[in-house]
Amino acid sequence: MQTVLYIHGYASSGATGSAVMLRNILYGLDVEVLSPDVPVNPLEAIAFLHQYVQEHKPHVIVATSMGAMYAEQLRGYARILVNPSFHMAKLLTFRGMGRQEFRNKRADGAKDFKVDKELIAQFREVEQQSFQGITADDKELVWGLFGKNDKNVNCQPDFRKHYGTAHFQVFDGEHYLNDRVMKTAVLPLLRTLLKL
């Protein structure tokens, strides 16, 4: 059985509709979709994900937004980064301070979390590890998918600078995934990588 790891975005959880969608689409194809809750604390999150991939050894990682920022650092795995948000510290400084509610149900029952200067400082620390140690082999393992109508983030220049344009794609969509984007932009690439 092949394994896909889905890493959710900011203020979300492993129960996100995108992970459910992937499970439903891949049902019966001998593919397991894992989608854990990523810790809110960025230092805990990146440590958790490094350990998680070592334990589960996913064949492909699909990650969105903040999750894609983390996934970029998981060297050695095939990764599809959808609308990666490589500058969470800056984004939250100007748009996200204070109490925030989770958009999806968390396994621990948490309903909300607090964005403060300490959390933003930790994002800044984790972001300093972005794009470090990229090899030619690693460039072959990373794809960047970007919604042409994404109004939340635009990290296309960052991706092109560090990974080039060979695996760079723009799709007709916005920041958040929906059924159409999953089926037309993400799934064809995922099927190719999994040889389905």
mmCIF file of C-alpha atoms in Angstrom:
data_model
loop_
_atom_site.group_PDB
_atom_site.id
_atom_site.type_symbol
_atom_site.label_atom_id
_atom_site.label_comp_id
_atom_site.label_asym_id
_atom_site.label_seq_id
_atom_site.Cartn_x
_atom_site.Cartn_y
_atom_site.Cartn_z
ATOM 1 C CA MET A 1 0.000 0.000 0.000
ATOM 2 C CA GLN A 2 1.195 3.482 -0.858
ATOM 3 C CA THR A 3 0.909 6.350 1.607
ATOM 4 C CA VAL A 4 0.044 10.000 1.030
ATOM 5 C CA LEU A 5 0.609 12.492 3.838
ATOM 6 C CA TYR A 6 -1.663 15.523 3.720
ATOM 7 C CA ILE A 7 -0.397 18.509 5.759
ATOM 8 C CA HIS A 8 -3.111 21.049 6.443
ATOM 9 C CA GLY A 9 -2.878 24.823 6.477
ATOM 10 C CA TYR A 10 -3.184 27.477 9.155
ATOM 11 C CA ALA A 11 -6.018 27.247 11.722
ATOM 12 C CA SER A 12 -7.080 23.911 10.304
ATOM 13 C CA SER A 13 -6.721 20.252 11.279
ATOM 14 C CA GLY A 14 -6.263 16.773 9.919
ATOM 15 C CA ALA A 15 -10.048 16.634 9.569
ATOM 16 C CA THR A 16 -9.982 19.261 6.807
ATOM 17 C CA GLY A 17 -12.258 18.668 3.851
ATOM 18 C CA SER A 18 -9.250 18.484 1.510
ATOM 19 C CA ALA A 19 -7.921 15.381 3.290
ATOM 20 C CA VAL A 20 -11.399 13.817 3.283
ATOM 21 C CA MET A 21 -11.673 14.602 -0.436
ATOM 22 C CA LEU A 22 -8.353 12.881 -1.138
ATOM 23 C CA ARG A 23 -9.412 9.811 0.824
ATOM 24 C CA ASN A 24 -12.681 9.599 -1.082
ATOM 25 C CA ILE A 25 -11.043 10.048 -4.488
ATOM 26 C CA LEU A 26 -8.303 7.486 -3.792
ATOM 27 C CA TYR A 27 -10.609 4.986 -2.094
ATOM 28 C CA GLY A 28 -10.108 1.478 -3.447
ATOM 29 C CA LEU A 29 -6.752 2.271 -5.085
ATOM 30 C CA ASP A 30 -4.582 0.778 -2.319
ATOM 31 C CA VAL A 31 -3.566 4.249 -1.101
ATOM 32 C CA GLU A 32 -3.726 5.363 2.529
ATOM 33 C CA VAL A 33 -4.126 9.101 3.196
ATOM 34 C CA LEU A 34 -2.698 10.248 6.536
ATOM 35 C CA SER A 35 -3.650 13.693 7.843
ATOM 36 C CA PRO A 36 -2.619 14.391 11.436
ATOM 37 C CA ASP A 37 -3.304 17.579 13.362
ATOM 38 C CA VAL A 38 -0.179 19.710 13.119
ATOM 39 C CA PRO A 39 0.740 21.433 16.410
ATOM 40 C CA VAL A 40 0.012 25.170 16.554
ATOM 41 C CA ASN A 41 3.477 25.959 17.924
ATOM 42 C CA PRO A 42 5.801 26.187 14.871
ATOM 43 C CA LEU A 43 8.846 24.668 16.596
ATOM 44 C CA GLU A 44 6.732 21.751 17.812
ATOM 45 C CA ALA A 45 5.096 21.475 14.384
ATOM 46 C CA ILE A 46 8.287 21.099 12.372
ATOM 47 C CA ALA A 47 9.770 18.639 14.899
ATOM 48 C CA PHE A 48 6.508 16.646 14.870
ATOM 49 C CA LEU A 49 6.484 16.492 11.053
ATOM 50 C CA HIS A 50 10.131 15.425 10.796
ATOM 51 C CA GLN A 51 9.396 12.572 13.207
ATOM 52 C CA TYR A 52 6.097 11.727 11.487
ATOM 53 C CA VAL A 53 7.682 11.294 8.045
ATOM 54 C CA GLN A 54 10.492 9.196 9.507
ATOM 55 C CA GLU A 55 7.926 6.881 11.083
ATOM 56 C CA HIS A 56 5.439 6.687 8.182
ATOM 57 C CA LYS A 57 7.731 7.231 5.157
ATOM 58 C CA PRO A 58 5.029 8.645 2.852
ATOM 59 C CA HIS A 59 5.388 8.105 -0.876
ATOM 60 C CA VAL A 60 4.040 11.612 -1.546
ATOM 61 C CA ILE A 61 3.318 14.630 0.660
ATOM 62 C CA VAL A 62 0.522 16.993 -0.355
ATOM 63 C CA ALA A 63 0.525 20.206 1.656
ATOM 64 C CA THR A 64 -1.321 23.502 1.508
ATOM 65 C CA SER A 65 -0.483 27.037 2.629
ATOM 66 C CA MET A 66 1.278 26.960 6.022
ATOM 67 C CA GLY A 67 1.529 23.179 5.745
ATOM 68 C CA ALA A 68 3.391 23.610 2.463
ATOM 69 C CA MET A 69 5.884 25.913 4.187
ATOM 70 C CA TYR A 70 6.626 23.069 6.615
ATOM 71 C CA ALA A 71 6.604 20.419 3.871
ATOM 72 C CA GLU A 72 9.224 22.303 1.849
ATOM 73 C CA GLN A 73 11.670 21.520 4.665
ATOM 74 C CA LEU A 74 10.967 17.763 4.654
ATOM 75 C CA ARG A 75 13.865 16.861 2.380
ATOM 76 C CA GLY A 76 13.976 13.546 0.566
ATOM 77 C CA TYR A 77 10.235 13.092 -0.044
ATOM 78 C CA ALA A 78 8.110 13.819 -3.104
ATOM 79 C CA ARG A 79 6.156 16.951 -2.180
ATOM 80 C CA ILE A 80 3.293 18.840 -3.802
ATOM 81 C CA LEU A 81 3.196 22.351 -2.318
ATOM 82 C CA VAL A 82 -0.172 23.997 -2.975
ATOM 83 C CA ASN A 83 -0.203 27.778 -2.452
ATOM 84 C CA PRO A 84 2.698 27.640 0.003
ATOM 85 C CA SER A 85 2.821 30.406 2.586
ATOM 86 C CA PHE A 86 6.545 30.833 3.220
ATOM 87 C CA HIS A 87 6.134 34.075 5.223
ATOM 88 C CA MET A 88 3.733 33.210 8.044
ATOM 89 C CA ALA A 89 5.448 35.519 10.551
ATOM 90 C CA LYS A 90 4.915 38.578 8.376
ATOM 91 C CA LEU A 91 1.378 37.532 7.430
ATOM 92 C CA LEU A 92 0.294 37.026 11.049
ATOM 93 C CA THR A 93 1.984 40.216 12.249
ATOM 94 C CA PHE A 94 -0.259 42.261 9.977
ATOM 95 C CA ARG A 95 -3.388 40.099 9.783
ATOM 96 C CA GLY A 96 -3.637 37.565 12.553
ATOM 97 C CA MET A 97 -2.804 38.731 16.068
ATOM 98 C CA GLY A 98 -5.032 37.667 18.945
ATOM 99 C CA ARG A 99 -7.416 34.786 19.502
ATOM 100 C CA GLN A 100 -8.126 32.648 16.403
ATOM 101 C CA GLU A 101 -10.688 29.877 15.947
ATOM 102 C CA PHE A 102 -9.887 26.590 14.245
ATOM 103 C CA ARG A 103 -11.808 26.084 10.997
ATOM 104 C CA ASN A 104 -11.960 22.311 11.460
ATOM 105 C CA LYS A 105 -12.411 19.959 14.399
ATOM 106 C CA ARG A 106 -9.172 19.090 16.177
ATOM 107 C CA ALA A 107 -8.515 15.648 17.631
ATOM 108 C CA ASP A 108 -7.729 17.181 21.052
ATOM 109 C CA GLY A 109 -10.996 19.147 21.067
ATOM 110 C CA ALA A 110 -9.281 22.556 20.982
ATOM 111 C CA LYS A 111 -11.558 25.257 19.593
ATOM 112 C CA ASP A 112 -9.161 28.182 19.348
ATOM 113 C CA PHE A 113 -5.585 29.355 19.856
ATOM 114 C CA LYS A 114 -3.729 32.598 20.477
ATOM 115 C CA VAL A 115 -1.386 34.355 18.066
ATOM 116 C CA ASP A 116 1.090 36.500 19.983
ATOM 117 C CA LYS A 117 4.610 37.829 19.531
ATOM 118 C CA GLU A 118 6.133 34.581 20.812
ATOM 119 C CA LEU A 119 4.275 32.464 18.246
ATOM 120 C CA ILE A 120 5.270 34.853 15.466
ATOM 121 C CA ALA A 121 8.904 34.742 16.615
ATOM 122 C CA GLN A 122 8.776 30.944 16.389
ATOM 123 C CA PHE A 123 7.387 31.124 12.862
ATOM 124 C CA ARG A 124 10.261 33.435 11.972
ATOM 125 C CA GLU A 125 12.741 30.922 13.433
ATOM 126 C CA VAL A 126 11.253 28.002 11.490
ATOM 127 C CA GLU A 127 11.097 30.044 8.272
ATOM 128 C CA GLN A 128 14.851 30.637 8.472
ATOM 129 C CA GLN A 129 15.264 26.935 7.640
ATOM 130 C CA SER A 130 13.240 27.265 4.425
ATOM 131 C CA PHE A 131 15.192 26.554 1.218
ATOM 132 C CA GLN A 132 18.278 25.404 3.124
ATOM 133 C CA GLY A 133 20.325 22.549 1.689
ATOM 134 C CA ILE A 134 18.348 22.069 -1.508
ATOM 135 C CA THR A 135 20.130 19.657 -3.838
ATOM 136 C CA ALA A 136 19.546 18.918 -7.513
ATOM 137 C CA ASP A 137 17.913 15.632 -6.456
ATOM 138 C CA ASP A 138 15.605 17.473 -4.073
ATOM 139 C CA LYS A 139 14.500 19.880 -6.809
ATOM 140 C CA GLU A 140 13.219 16.843 -8.708
ATOM 141 C CA LEU A 141 11.005 15.917 -5.729
ATOM 142 C CA VAL A 142 9.164 19.233 -5.265
ATOM 143 C CA TRP A 143 6.231 20.674 -7.221
ATOM 144 C CA GLY A 144 4.687 24.093 -6.625
ATOM 145 C CA LEU A 145 1.018 24.597 -7.509
ATOM 146 C CA PHE A 146 -0.299 28.148 -7.350
ATOM 147 C CA GLY A 147 -3.844 29.478 -7.697
ATOM 148 C CA LYS A 148 -3.881 32.355 -10.159
ATOM 149 C CA ASN A 149 -6.600 34.074 -8.094
ATOM 150 C CA ASP A 150 -5.002 33.538 -4.677
ATOM 151 C CA LYS A 151 -5.693 36.738 -2.699
ATOM 152 C CA ASN A 152 -4.145 35.457 0.573
ATOM 153 C CA VAL A 153 -0.511 34.778 -0.306
ATOM 154 C CA ASN A 154 1.776 34.975 -3.316
ATOM 155 C CA CYS A 155 4.991 33.046 -2.856
ATOM 156 C CA GLN A 156 5.518 32.232 -6.518
ATOM 157 C CA PRO A 157 8.760 34.275 -6.711
ATOM 158 C CA ASP A 158 10.207 32.392 -3.705
ATOM 159 C CA PHE A 159 9.446 29.029 -5.283
ATOM 160 C CA ARG A 160 10.850 29.972 -8.703
ATOM 161 C CA LYS A 161 13.999 31.411 -7.134
ATOM 162 C CA HIS A 162 14.833 28.226 -5.225
ATOM 163 C CA TYR A 163 13.230 25.468 -7.318
ATOM 164 C CA GLY A 164 13.067 26.927 -10.818
ATOM 165 C CA THR A 165 10.127 26.547 -13.173
ATOM 166 C CA ALA A 166 10.337 22.877 -14.234
ATOM 167 C CA HIS A 167 7.858 21.862 -11.510
ATOM 168 C CA PHE A 168 6.010 25.172 -11.265
ATOM 169 C CA GLN A 169 2.301 25.225 -12.201
ATOM 170 C CA VAL A 170 -0.445 27.835 -12.022
ATOM 171 C CA PHE A 171 -4.025 26.566 -11.767
ATOM 172 C CA ASP A 172 -7.388 28.260 -12.169
ATOM 173 C CA GLY A 173 -8.356 28.723 -8.535
ATOM 174 C CA GLU A 174 -7.905 30.617 -5.299
ATOM 175 C CA HIS A 175 -6.051 29.956 -2.044
ATOM 176 C CA TYR A 176 -8.210 27.178 -0.647
ATOM 177 C CA LEU A 177 -8.667 23.852 -2.371
ATOM 178 C CA ASN A 178 -12.076 22.776 -3.623
ATOM 179 C CA ASP A 179 -13.316 19.679 -5.465
ATOM 180 C CA ARG A 180 -12.600 21.118 -8.915
ATOM 181 C CA VAL A 181 -9.037 22.179 -8.112
ATOM 182 C CA MET A 182 -8.322 18.893 -6.339
ATOM 183 C CA LYS A 183 -9.517 16.928 -9.364
ATOM 184 C CA THR A 184 -7.976 19.081 -12.096
ATOM 185 C CA ALA A 185 -4.714 20.338 -10.561
ATOM 186 C CA VAL A 186 -3.643 18.135 -7.640
ATOM 187 C CA LEU A 187 -4.973 14.674 -8.501
ATOM 188 C CA PRO A 188 -3.409 14.280 -11.978
ATOM 189 C CA LEU A 189 0.033 15.068 -10.547
ATOM 190 C CA LEU A 190 -0.549 12.828 -7.524
ATOM 191 C CA ARG A 191 -1.629 9.943 -9.766
ATOM 192 C CA THR A 192 1.535 10.367 -11.827
ATOM 193 C CA LEU A 193 3.757 10.349 -8.750
ATOM 194 C CA LEU A 194 2.007 7.296 -7.324
ATOM 195 C CA LYS A 195 1.932 5.608 -10.755
ATOM 196 C CA LEU A 196 -1.825 5.007 -10.486
#
